[in-house]
Amino acid sequence: MMSDIIRLLPDSVANQIAAGEVIQRPASALKELLENAIDAGATEIKISVKDSGKTLIQVIDNGCGMSEADAGLCFERHATSKIQKANDLFAIQTLGFRGEALASIAAIAQVELRTRRVGDELGNVIVIEGSKIKSQSPLNCFDGTSVSVKNLFFNVPARRNFLKSNSAELRHIIEEFHRSALVHNKISFSLQHNNKQLFKLNKCTLLERIIALYGNMYRERLIPLEQKTNEITISGYIGKPEHAKKTRGEQYFFANKRFIKHAYLNHSVANALQELLPKDTFPTYFIYIEVDPKDIDVNIHPTKTEVNFLNNQLLYALLRTTIKQSLGKHSITPTIDFDVEQSLDLGPPKKGQPIKNPFHREHSEYNPFDVKSPGRHTQKPTGRQMTNKEHWKKLYEGHSKELTDLKSQVQPELSILPTEYSSDKDKKIIFQFNNQFILSKVKSGILLIDQHRAHERILYERYLEYLNTRKSVSQQELFPQNVSFSTSDAEIIKEIKDDLQILGFEINQLGKNTFIINGTPSEIQDGNLQQLMENVLENYKKNLVDLNLNNKINIARSMAANMAVRHGKPLKEEEMEKLIDELFACSVTEVSPGGHKIISIITIDQIEKMFK
Ligand code: ADP
Ligand code: MG
């Protein structure tokens, strides 16, 4: 007979396994420590981080502190003061409740806890390493708690090796800091990294907090949201559509003061903004949802960032309406009839009653980005009034105009026989179509070139060469302009400033998050430097996350994407010729750096088929 083989795992092993779920990186440890400090009722929280949290994460709070016995217990698994019975799970008022964060952290790091309860004569200090208590003694310390987490994953080399670069881990730390700071504006926070102060946030209003984190330009970019029903309260801010970003970076949902990720609600926001967002952009939002704790399940995921709302659908509809109303109030939307919207019955739907989209009228042709488009509330859209006949007329006129344009470009060449002229290099036919494509003739057919992608390819190869050889592109001087960024973006700018300099940006730091630009690349397309720099950064961050590109390639790509001529820009014949020549001098001519097709040829065969 074989002996029994099932054993209970020792606590230290069980804790390490739990840590695998809860603590992925330094930022996850910071999240847990911040939650504990907030749950302890702190009004001031100081964070100090070394080497992006790999060496040290320390959180000091002025909260309630712990008794000697509690301090001894808090590192035990399932040790919590926040719930007692299963039913309490349906009335959670705190951020923590699982009682496993400190146990997990102590299993995979060297932790020192100092704590004193308000009113106690002495505090306590406990040192614990890999789940083993090394020392515990009374200590004369301040009220509140300080937890230092040193050498995370010191005993799990596989996890430690898995950590990303310092700059990547620091970004996660800052992101986690944002998530707490954005919802607890009544708490003052500070964050130090390697003894350098990154943030010092005083107690303030929510809007002031957002601005303190993201920069003053957000003051004009945000629109307030407000909605209150019996079950649900929605508040916060949504970014104006024209400031939407290329990455999802600035999208924050909070449910009962907890940062959450929620694809369904995100869809609701996107849906509300549908016709207003530029293509491939993501709106900025800071949305705060309050529901009765019994209407939300926060215990579906170990890190508690995913939640289930009891009434998902109602919330979806309500959020969408709230956003539309707010945009409408600020005249940033297809017209809404307020009377209709406000009389909407927002009570809970009866059982089986389908959720209807809120009713509103809108101009389908209204384009908020086009200043000349029909007035917001007065003018009727022109499209709908147009008769069929007019449509035809327009189509015909449009067509014939294109034909004349085409003829005027082609005319001088018409006397030359096709065979002759294709061998005659000096006489090329080149013209622009739809301010988007360059058309020319090649032996096998008609050549089409996407002007933006072609230019992107040219600039990319040029930039990369300059970055690799440390040569500089030509620069144009300009009247110095100030730009400012969020702290995390400013960190990136500092990191890549020297490379941007090579590519023509003369950037100098002014204040903590403010820079002065004295020179720009000569190929710069438009004058709004703040927007341009933000776009370059967005691209850069997106590439970091999605593609894990090497720095030089990433910078070259991000710059090329934003410096290249846009669709919609009319080009002169010389410009087109230059573009084609430069494109064919590139090492790759077929695809843009992002892998999109630059060139297409309509072959004679294909054309002949059209006439069959
Ligand atoms: P949870 O937060 O889910 O209860 P933790 O492992 O994070 O579990 O913490 C265990 C317990 O330790 C908490 O319930 C709380 O009583 C106590 N605790 C942890 N951090 C602090 C702190 N900063 N201030 C006061 N008490 C704390
Ligand atoms: Mg906790």
XYZ file of C-alpha atoms and ligand atoms in Angstrom:
640
model
C 0.000 0.000 0.000
C 1.230 3.468 -0.898
C 1.168 6.023 1.893
C -1.092 9.098 1.745
C 0.447 11.891 -0.217
C -1.622 15.021 0.345
C -0.123 17.549 2.765
C -1.151 21.009 3.861
C 1.322 23.598 2.625
C 3.243 25.488 5.273
C 1.994 29.073 5.690
C 5.139 30.591 4.223
C 4.603 28.655 0.994
C 0.892 29.393 0.889
C 1.676 33.079 1.371
C 4.192 33.042 -1.422
C 1.626 31.514 -3.718
C -0.938 34.147 -2.720
C 1.699 36.821 -3.299
C 2.000 35.585 -6.858
C -1.546 36.731 -7.465
C -1.572 39.949 -5.498
C 1.958 41.299 -5.836
C 3.208 41.361 -9.402
C 5.577 44.281 -9.145
C 6.648 47.073 -6.797
C 3.602 49.104 -7.798
C 1.266 46.348 -6.542
C 2.917 46.469 -3.126
C 2.517 50.236 -3.122
C -1.170 49.839 -3.974
C -1.752 47.578 -0.966
C 0.153 49.805 1.430
C -1.732 52.876 0.217
C -5.048 51.097 0.653
C -4.147 50.190 4.211
C -3.119 53.752 5.026
C -6.349 55.113 3.553
C -8.424 52.503 5.387
C -6.648 53.553 8.591
C -8.139 57.021 8.137
C -4.900 58.806 7.337
C -5.067 62.453 6.273
C -1.445 62.569 5.271
C 0.493 59.885 3.422
C 4.167 60.056 2.539
C 5.734 57.648 0.105
C 9.381 57.077 -0.452
C 10.644 54.771 -3.179
C 14.146 53.685 -4.133
C 15.156 52.220 -7.481
C 11.593 52.269 -8.747
C 10.511 50.274 -5.735
C 12.874 47.389 -6.328
C 14.983 48.334 -3.298
C 12.495 50.178 -1.123
C 8.836 51.120 -0.934
C 7.964 52.985 2.224
C 4.538 54.329 3.119
C 4.106 56.496 6.194
C 0.632 57.430 7.372
C -0.917 59.346 10.256
C -3.839 56.928 10.533
C -5.169 54.981 13.509
C -2.083 52.806 14.025
C -2.096 49.292 15.517
C -1.909 47.873 19.019
C 0.983 45.612 19.938
C -1.108 42.471 19.439
C -2.543 43.669 16.124
C 0.925 44.536 14.881
C 1.939 40.950 15.592
C -1.135 39.564 13.864
C -1.365 41.706 10.763
C 1.155 39.611 8.807
C -0.886 36.438 9.285
C -2.849 35.229 6.320
C -6.559 36.105 6.469
C -5.833 38.537 9.283
C -8.081 41.533 8.859
C -9.912 44.032 11.012
C -12.243 44.954 8.183
C -14.716 42.109 7.923
C -15.777 39.363 10.310
C -18.424 37.281 8.633
C -19.239 36.298 5.084
C -22.200 38.670 5.003
C -19.886 41.608 5.597
C -18.650 41.035 2.041
C -21.850 42.673 0.860
C -21.347 45.848 2.845
C -17.718 46.662 2.252
C -16.766 50.223 3.112
C -12.991 49.755 3.090
C -10.501 49.244 0.298
C -9.044 46.111 1.876
C -10.930 43.150 3.314
C -9.131 40.004 2.166
C -6.487 40.133 4.881
C -3.766 38.836 2.621
C -1.791 41.843 1.444
C 0.645 42.163 4.329
C 1.021 38.384 4.572
C 1.821 38.227 0.863
C 4.255 41.103 0.941
C 6.045 39.747 4.003
C 6.434 36.385 2.245
C 8.474 37.872 -0.581
C 10.284 40.854 0.928
C 12.023 42.201 3.977
C 9.462 44.280 5.819
C 9.764 46.674 8.694
C 6.584 47.868 10.382
C 6.525 50.737 12.848
C 3.183 51.609 14.328
C 1.619 53.382 17.256
C -2.016 53.779 18.079
C -3.199 57.276 18.861
C -3.091 57.562 22.671
C -0.775 54.601 23.312
C 2.333 55.350 25.275
C 4.651 53.320 23.082
C 4.584 51.982 19.580
C 6.059 48.795 18.150
C 8.550 47.849 15.530
C 8.481 44.488 13.803
C 10.927 43.131 11.266
C 9.757 40.200 9.158
C 11.501 38.498 6.254
C 10.127 35.768 4.035
C 7.230 35.250 6.477
C 9.583 34.873 9.468
C 9.421 37.413 12.260
C 13.013 38.512 12.936
C 12.346 40.905 15.769
C 9.585 42.707 17.591
C 10.114 45.381 20.187
C 8.476 48.440 21.709
C 9.497 51.728 20.212
C 8.899 55.363 20.859
C 7.475 56.539 17.523
C 4.935 58.912 16.053
C 1.223 58.118 15.854
C 0.285 56.149 12.801
C 2.061 53.532 10.765
C 5.125 53.238 8.611
C 5.697 50.163 6.467
C 8.989 49.691 4.623
C 9.146 46.976 2.003
C 12.744 46.233 1.089
C 14.166 44.113 -1.716
C 10.912 42.861 -3.125
C 11.174 39.267 -4.434
C 14.562 38.873 -2.715
C 13.721 35.180 -2.237
C 11.927 34.651 -5.571
C 14.660 35.321 -8.135
C 12.418 34.313 -11.019
C 10.007 37.100 -10.136
C 12.762 39.590 -9.535
C 14.294 38.906 -12.935
C 10.904 39.339 -14.507
C 10.710 42.977 -13.394
C 10.981 45.594 -16.121
C 13.486 48.423 -16.437
C 13.597 51.036 -13.706
C 11.831 53.571 -15.869
C 9.025 51.137 -16.666
C 8.575 50.146 -13.009
C 8.626 53.791 -11.976
C 5.847 54.486 -14.439
C 3.781 51.760 -12.787
C 4.498 53.297 -9.388
C 3.415 56.733 -10.571
C 0.310 55.258 -12.167
C -0.617 53.560 -8.886
C 0.016 56.808 -7.060
C -2.323 58.592 -9.484
C -5.044 56.046 -8.857
C -5.028 56.767 -5.132
C -4.398 60.484 -5.332
C -7.158 60.986 -7.905
C -9.857 59.750 -5.583
C -8.608 60.868 -2.173
C -8.267 64.578 -2.734
C -8.892 65.200 0.959
C -5.680 63.366 1.811
C -2.332 65.062 1.240
C 0.215 62.890 -0.496
C 3.876 63.129 -1.286
C 6.027 60.837 -3.378
C 9.812 60.723 -3.355
C 11.930 58.700 -5.698
C 15.599 58.217 -4.880
C 15.317 61.135 -2.450
C 13.944 63.396 -5.164
C 10.448 64.782 -4.670
C 8.165 63.854 -7.568
C 4.833 64.941 -6.065
C 3.666 67.028 -3.180
C -0.105 67.202 -3.154
C -2.062 69.137 -0.576
C -5.650 68.534 0.378
C -7.741 70.231 -2.323
C -10.759 69.943 -4.594
C -10.974 67.129 -7.076
C -10.347 69.408 -10.046
C -7.297 70.921 -8.347
C -6.024 67.413 -7.703
C -6.383 66.414 -11.342
C -4.580 69.574 -12.367
C -1.826 68.995 -9.823
C -1.240 65.598 -11.425
C -1.752 66.350 -15.093
C -0.894 70.009 -15.504
C -2.673 73.295 -15.687
C -3.779 72.866 -19.280
C -6.375 70.376 -18.009
C -8.360 73.210 -16.509
C -9.794 74.061 -19.913
C -9.854 70.538 -21.216
C -12.317 69.028 -18.779
C -16.065 69.160 -18.500
C -17.756 68.288 -15.202
C -20.173 65.378 -14.933
C -22.998 65.181 -12.447
C -25.870 62.786 -11.962
C -27.752 61.522 -8.974
C -30.489 58.939 -8.771
C -31.688 56.937 -5.814
C -29.270 54.131 -6.566
C -26.357 55.707 -8.345
C -24.289 58.864 -8.142
C -21.975 59.793 -10.979
C -19.516 62.656 -10.795
C -16.168 63.618 -12.203
C -14.841 65.007 -15.435
C -14.642 64.120 -19.061
C -12.061 65.533 -21.467
C -13.248 67.550 -24.412
C -13.240 65.310 -27.473
C -10.695 67.415 -29.357
C -8.150 66.617 -26.668
C -8.649 62.879 -26.903
C -5.414 60.888 -26.742
C -3.875 58.219 -28.906
C -3.528 55.948 -25.888
C -5.953 54.873 -23.241
C -3.688 56.274 -20.540
C -5.993 58.814 -18.969
C -9.140 56.831 -18.403
C -10.149 56.420 -14.809
C -13.228 54.841 -13.302
C -13.659 54.748 -9.568
C -16.412 52.814 -7.870
C -17.002 53.617 -4.224
C -13.597 55.285 -4.131
C -11.802 52.317 -5.609
C -10.008 52.444 -8.965
C -11.605 49.912 -11.285
C -11.273 48.679 -14.824
C -14.542 48.188 -16.598
C -14.702 47.529 -20.328
C -18.482 47.753 -20.447
C -18.594 51.194 -18.869
C -15.718 52.289 -21.039
C -17.863 51.351 -23.974
C -20.621 53.522 -22.625
C -18.296 56.529 -22.612
C -17.078 55.784 -26.111
C -20.658 55.434 -27.213
C -21.634 58.794 -25.758
C -18.774 60.448 -27.616
C -19.104 58.425 -30.776
C -19.519 61.141 -33.353
C -17.219 63.583 -31.651
C -13.959 61.713 -31.279
C -11.232 61.999 -33.889
C -10.442 58.625 -35.411
C -8.331 56.219 -33.333
C -8.354 58.368 -30.241
C -9.406 57.698 -26.678
C -11.184 60.201 -24.478
C -9.745 61.316 -21.173
C -12.040 60.783 -18.211
C -12.107 60.718 -14.451
C -15.430 59.212 -13.502
C -16.553 58.515 -9.958
C -19.420 56.164 -9.347
C -21.061 55.639 -5.985
C -23.472 52.787 -5.391
C -24.765 51.002 -2.328
C -22.071 48.463 -1.298
C -24.649 45.708 -1.686
C -24.984 46.585 -5.382
C -21.364 45.955 -6.217
C -19.223 42.836 -5.968
C -15.590 43.763 -5.433
C -14.451 40.270 -4.647
C -14.197 38.808 -8.119
C -10.492 39.419 -8.591
C -7.502 39.210 -6.186
C -6.291 42.734 -6.917
C -9.862 44.079 -6.621
C -9.582 46.202 -9.777
C -12.355 44.305 -11.472
C -15.847 44.545 -10.066
C -19.384 43.561 -10.940
C -22.229 45.998 -10.647
C -25.592 44.512 -9.840
C -27.198 46.786 -12.354
C -24.691 47.036 -15.159
C -27.177 48.022 -17.815
C -28.781 50.830 -15.924
C -25.358 52.202 -15.105
C -24.376 51.992 -18.765
C -27.382 53.983 -19.888
C -27.113 56.471 -17.076
C -23.441 57.139 -17.705
C -24.027 57.647 -21.390
C -26.831 60.095 -20.752
C -24.840 61.959 -18.134
C -21.969 62.487 -20.533
C -24.220 63.560 -23.370
C -25.952 66.059 -21.114
C -22.712 67.530 -19.893
C -21.275 67.832 -23.359
C -24.536 69.371 -24.482
C -24.452 71.954 -21.716
C -21.028 72.916 -22.936
C -22.177 72.922 -26.568
C -19.805 70.170 -27.525
C -22.219 67.748 -28.998
C -24.688 67.142 -31.709
C -27.715 69.099 -30.504
C -29.577 67.590 -27.658
C -33.043 68.515 -26.637
C -32.552 69.141 -22.944
C -36.192 69.044 -22.014
C -36.511 65.587 -23.388
C -33.282 64.410 -21.816
C -34.016 65.716 -18.381
C -37.466 64.296 -18.169
C -35.978 60.887 -18.765
C -37.219 58.436 -16.214
C -34.009 57.184 -14.678
C -35.573 54.964 -12.074
C -34.651 51.300 -12.104
C -36.229 49.411 -14.982
C -38.902 46.925 -14.103
C -38.092 43.246 -14.394
C -37.857 42.253 -18.035
C -38.115 45.828 -19.260
C -35.486 46.363 -21.960
C -33.027 49.227 -21.508
C -33.723 51.847 -24.123
C -31.142 54.329 -25.210
C -31.993 57.812 -24.028
C -33.771 59.700 -26.758
C -32.065 62.654 -28.296
C -32.019 64.499 -31.574
C -28.813 65.204 -33.297
C -27.397 66.544 -36.527
C -25.834 63.683 -38.318
C -23.694 66.026 -40.381
C -22.594 68.223 -37.571
C -18.855 68.170 -37.221
C -17.571 69.874 -34.079
C -14.104 70.108 -35.527
C -15.218 72.071 -38.504
C -15.861 75.678 -37.564
C -17.816 76.186 -40.737
C -20.203 73.329 -40.124
C -23.881 74.080 -39.557
C -24.654 76.041 -36.402
C -25.164 74.062 -33.259
C -28.730 74.852 -32.482
C -30.123 76.916 -35.291
C -29.235 75.802 -38.774
C -30.658 72.670 -40.251
C -28.249 70.216 -41.733
C -27.896 70.860 -45.425
C -27.616 67.222 -46.439
C -31.129 66.296 -45.515
C -32.701 69.125 -47.456
C -30.878 68.300 -50.611
C -33.021 66.764 -53.264
C -32.009 63.773 -55.234
C -31.464 65.938 -58.272
C -29.106 68.171 -56.378
C -27.162 65.140 -55.215
C -26.689 64.100 -58.752
C -25.714 67.565 -59.779
C -23.181 67.757 -56.989
C -21.783 64.405 -57.820
C -21.479 65.344 -61.452
C -19.918 68.723 -60.747
C -17.513 67.254 -58.268
C -16.570 64.673 -60.762
C -16.114 67.033 -63.643
C -14.054 69.362 -61.497
C -11.732 66.535 -60.692
C -11.572 65.743 -64.349
C -10.596 69.294 -65.200
C -7.980 69.304 -62.475
C -6.695 66.081 -63.820
C -6.662 67.322 -67.373
C -4.872 70.527 -66.525
C -2.121 68.475 -64.940
C -1.990 65.869 -67.615
C -2.582 68.022 -70.646
C 1.004 69.051 -71.377
C 1.985 65.420 -71.597
C -0.826 64.244 -73.788
C 1.007 64.872 -76.993
C 3.717 62.442 -76.008
C 3.158 58.815 -76.789
C 2.890 56.691 -73.638
C 5.795 54.447 -74.571
C 8.058 57.341 -75.233
C 7.254 59.189 -72.102
C 7.702 56.380 -69.624
C 11.289 56.104 -70.755
C 11.686 59.859 -70.617
C 12.693 60.434 -67.052
C 12.451 64.206 -67.119
C 8.822 64.231 -68.046
C 6.904 62.613 -65.248
C 3.215 62.913 -64.703
C 2.595 63.516 -61.049
C -0.512 64.767 -59.403
C -2.199 64.727 -56.077
C -5.538 63.112 -55.533
C -7.895 63.972 -52.694
C -5.003 65.749 -50.945
C -4.083 62.301 -49.802
C -2.478 60.292 -52.565
C 0.175 61.033 -55.123
C -0.511 59.483 -58.482
C 2.034 58.811 -61.148
C 2.532 56.562 -64.093
C 4.858 53.617 -64.194
C 5.447 51.023 -66.871
C 3.048 48.501 -65.413
C 0.241 50.880 -64.578
C -0.771 53.713 -62.267
C 1.282 54.254 -59.172
C -0.466 55.454 -56.017
C 1.452 56.696 -53.006
C 0.003 57.524 -49.627
C 1.591 60.897 -48.909
C 1.533 60.664 -45.131
C 2.935 57.173 -44.922
C 5.600 57.902 -47.510
C 6.786 60.924 -45.600
C 6.623 58.996 -42.339
C 8.919 56.351 -43.816
C 11.368 58.970 -45.097
C 11.516 60.825 -41.797
C 11.762 57.626 -39.802
C 14.834 56.435 -41.673
C 16.383 59.886 -41.504
C 15.713 60.265 -37.792
C 17.020 56.827 -36.983
C 20.235 57.508 -38.827
C 20.688 60.809 -37.033
C 20.017 59.221 -33.668
C 22.499 56.460 -34.359
C 25.229 58.758 -35.634
C 24.436 61.581 -33.170
C 24.275 63.981 -36.116
C 21.585 66.685 -35.958
C 18.755 67.511 -38.313
C 18.332 71.087 -39.399
C 16.526 73.263 -36.954
C 14.411 76.325 -37.215
C 14.532 78.948 -34.548
C 11.355 80.200 -33.087
C 10.020 82.578 -30.564
C 10.511 80.551 -27.369
C 7.383 78.732 -26.263
C 6.570 77.099 -22.961
C 5.071 73.655 -22.717
C 4.110 71.721 -19.615
C 3.297 68.128 -18.855
C 2.105 65.838 -16.118
C 4.874 64.670 -13.817
C 5.110 61.268 -15.414
C 5.218 62.743 -18.913
C 7.794 65.280 -17.780
C 9.914 62.358 -16.571
C 9.768 60.853 -20.056
C 10.668 64.166 -21.679
C 13.706 64.417 -19.421
C 14.649 60.895 -20.422
C 14.411 61.497 -24.178
C 15.303 65.198 -24.302
C 18.775 64.619 -25.739
C 17.435 62.475 -28.535
C 14.715 65.004 -29.322
C 17.432 67.619 -29.503
C 19.170 65.659 -32.234
C 15.882 65.591 -34.116
C 15.611 69.358 -33.941
C 13.860 70.150 -30.681
C 15.797 72.592 -28.556
C 14.232 71.850 -25.171
C 15.251 73.170 -21.785
C 13.689 72.513 -18.452
C 12.158 75.557 -16.780
C 10.162 74.377 -13.786
C 9.440 70.905 -12.459
C 7.054 70.003 -15.258
C 7.585 72.966 -17.558
C 9.954 73.247 -20.470
C 10.915 75.995 -22.873
C 11.291 75.224 -26.556
C 13.684 77.444 -28.495
C 13.961 75.511 -31.715
C 11.993 72.925 -33.679
C 12.648 70.515 -36.545
C 12.266 72.364 -39.836
C 9.701 69.898 -41.149
C 7.284 70.728 -38.339
C 3.713 70.813 -39.612
C 1.713 73.080 -37.362
C 2.350 75.641 -34.697
C 0.737 74.106 -31.621
C 3.831 72.804 -29.892
C 2.055 71.725 -26.723
C -0.286 69.506 -28.709
C 2.495 68.255 -30.936
C 4.739 67.298 -28.024
C 1.840 65.584 -26.301
C 1.133 63.613 -29.442
C 4.755 62.553 -29.738
C 4.674 61.457 -26.099
C 1.427 59.588 -26.557
C 2.922 57.745 -29.475
C 6.059 57.003 -27.539
C 4.134 55.625 -24.560
C 1.877 53.563 -26.781
C 4.900 52.042 -28.485
C 6.465 51.295 -25.123
C 3.426 49.426 -23.948
C 2.378 47.715 -27.153
C 5.639 46.994 -28.866
C 8.411 47.188 -26.316
C 10.520 48.982 -28.913
C 14.103 49.975 -28.453
C 14.333 53.614 -27.427
C 15.856 55.070 -30.568
C 13.460 53.255 -32.849
C 10.573 54.340 -30.671
C 11.623 57.991 -30.711
C 12.240 57.945 -34.457
C 8.841 56.375 -35.023
C 6.931 58.651 -32.694
C 8.518 61.728 -34.201
C 8.061 60.575 -37.789
C 4.376 59.838 -37.211
C 3.789 63.373 -35.984
C 6.086 65.299 -38.308
C 4.985 63.685 -41.548
C 2.632 65.596 -43.869
C -0.949 64.838 -43.102
C -3.721 63.686 -45.336
C -5.593 66.750 -46.448
C -2.499 68.799 -47.135
C -2.228 70.055 -50.715
C 1.256 69.472 -52.106
C 3.079 71.360 -54.827
C 4.479 69.434 -57.745
C 8.085 69.940 -56.570
C 7.113 68.708 -53.134
C 5.594 65.576 -54.579
C 8.615 64.944 -56.758
C 10.918 65.325 -53.793
C 8.763 63.005 -51.725
C 8.837 60.292 -54.380
C 12.585 60.620 -54.887
C 13.249 60.446 -51.181
C 10.909 57.525 -50.741
C 12.700 55.514 -53.378
C 15.989 56.286 -51.687
C 14.751 54.644 -48.475
C 15.884 51.181 -47.469
C 12.255 50.094 -47.312
C 9.749 51.683 -49.650
C 6.664 49.500 -49.433
C 5.506 49.925 -45.860
C 5.464 52.649 -43.240
C 7.338 52.094 -39.960
C 4.057 50.888 -38.491
C 3.715 48.299 -41.255
C 1.090 50.033 -43.364
C 1.165 49.944 -47.121
C 2.687 53.044 -48.741
C 2.534 52.143 -52.405
C -0.039 50.511 -54.593
C -0.128 49.990 -58.337
C -3.225 49.635 -60.433
C -1.985 47.425 -63.220
C -2.942 47.699 -66.852
C -4.539 44.285 -66.530
C -6.761 45.535 -63.742
C -7.707 48.599 -65.720
C -8.506 46.540 -68.788
C -10.714 44.296 -66.680
C -12.689 47.338 -65.586
C -13.662 47.840 -69.174
C -14.869 44.338 -69.804
P -6.761 43.925 4.704
O -6.389 45.321 4.347
O -7.432 43.220 3.588
O -7.512 43.828 5.984
P -3.933 43.584 5.051
O -3.065 42.386 5.019
O -3.659 44.625 4.038
O -5.429 43.099 4.936
O -3.836 44.226 6.489
C -4.175 43.444 7.619
C -4.662 44.304 8.753
O -3.593 45.068 9.276
C -5.713 45.331 8.371
O -7.010 44.770 8.410
C -5.521 46.410 9.421
O -6.237 46.089 10.588
C -4.038 46.313 9.746
N -3.277 47.372 9.040
C -2.525 47.212 7.940
N -1.959 48.386 7.568
C -2.344 49.312 8.451
C -2.091 50.711 8.625
N -1.314 51.396 7.750
N -2.661 51.338 9.681
C -3.427 50.655 10.556
N -3.712 49.340 10.441
C -3.182 48.659 9.411
Mg -5.036 45.831 2.911
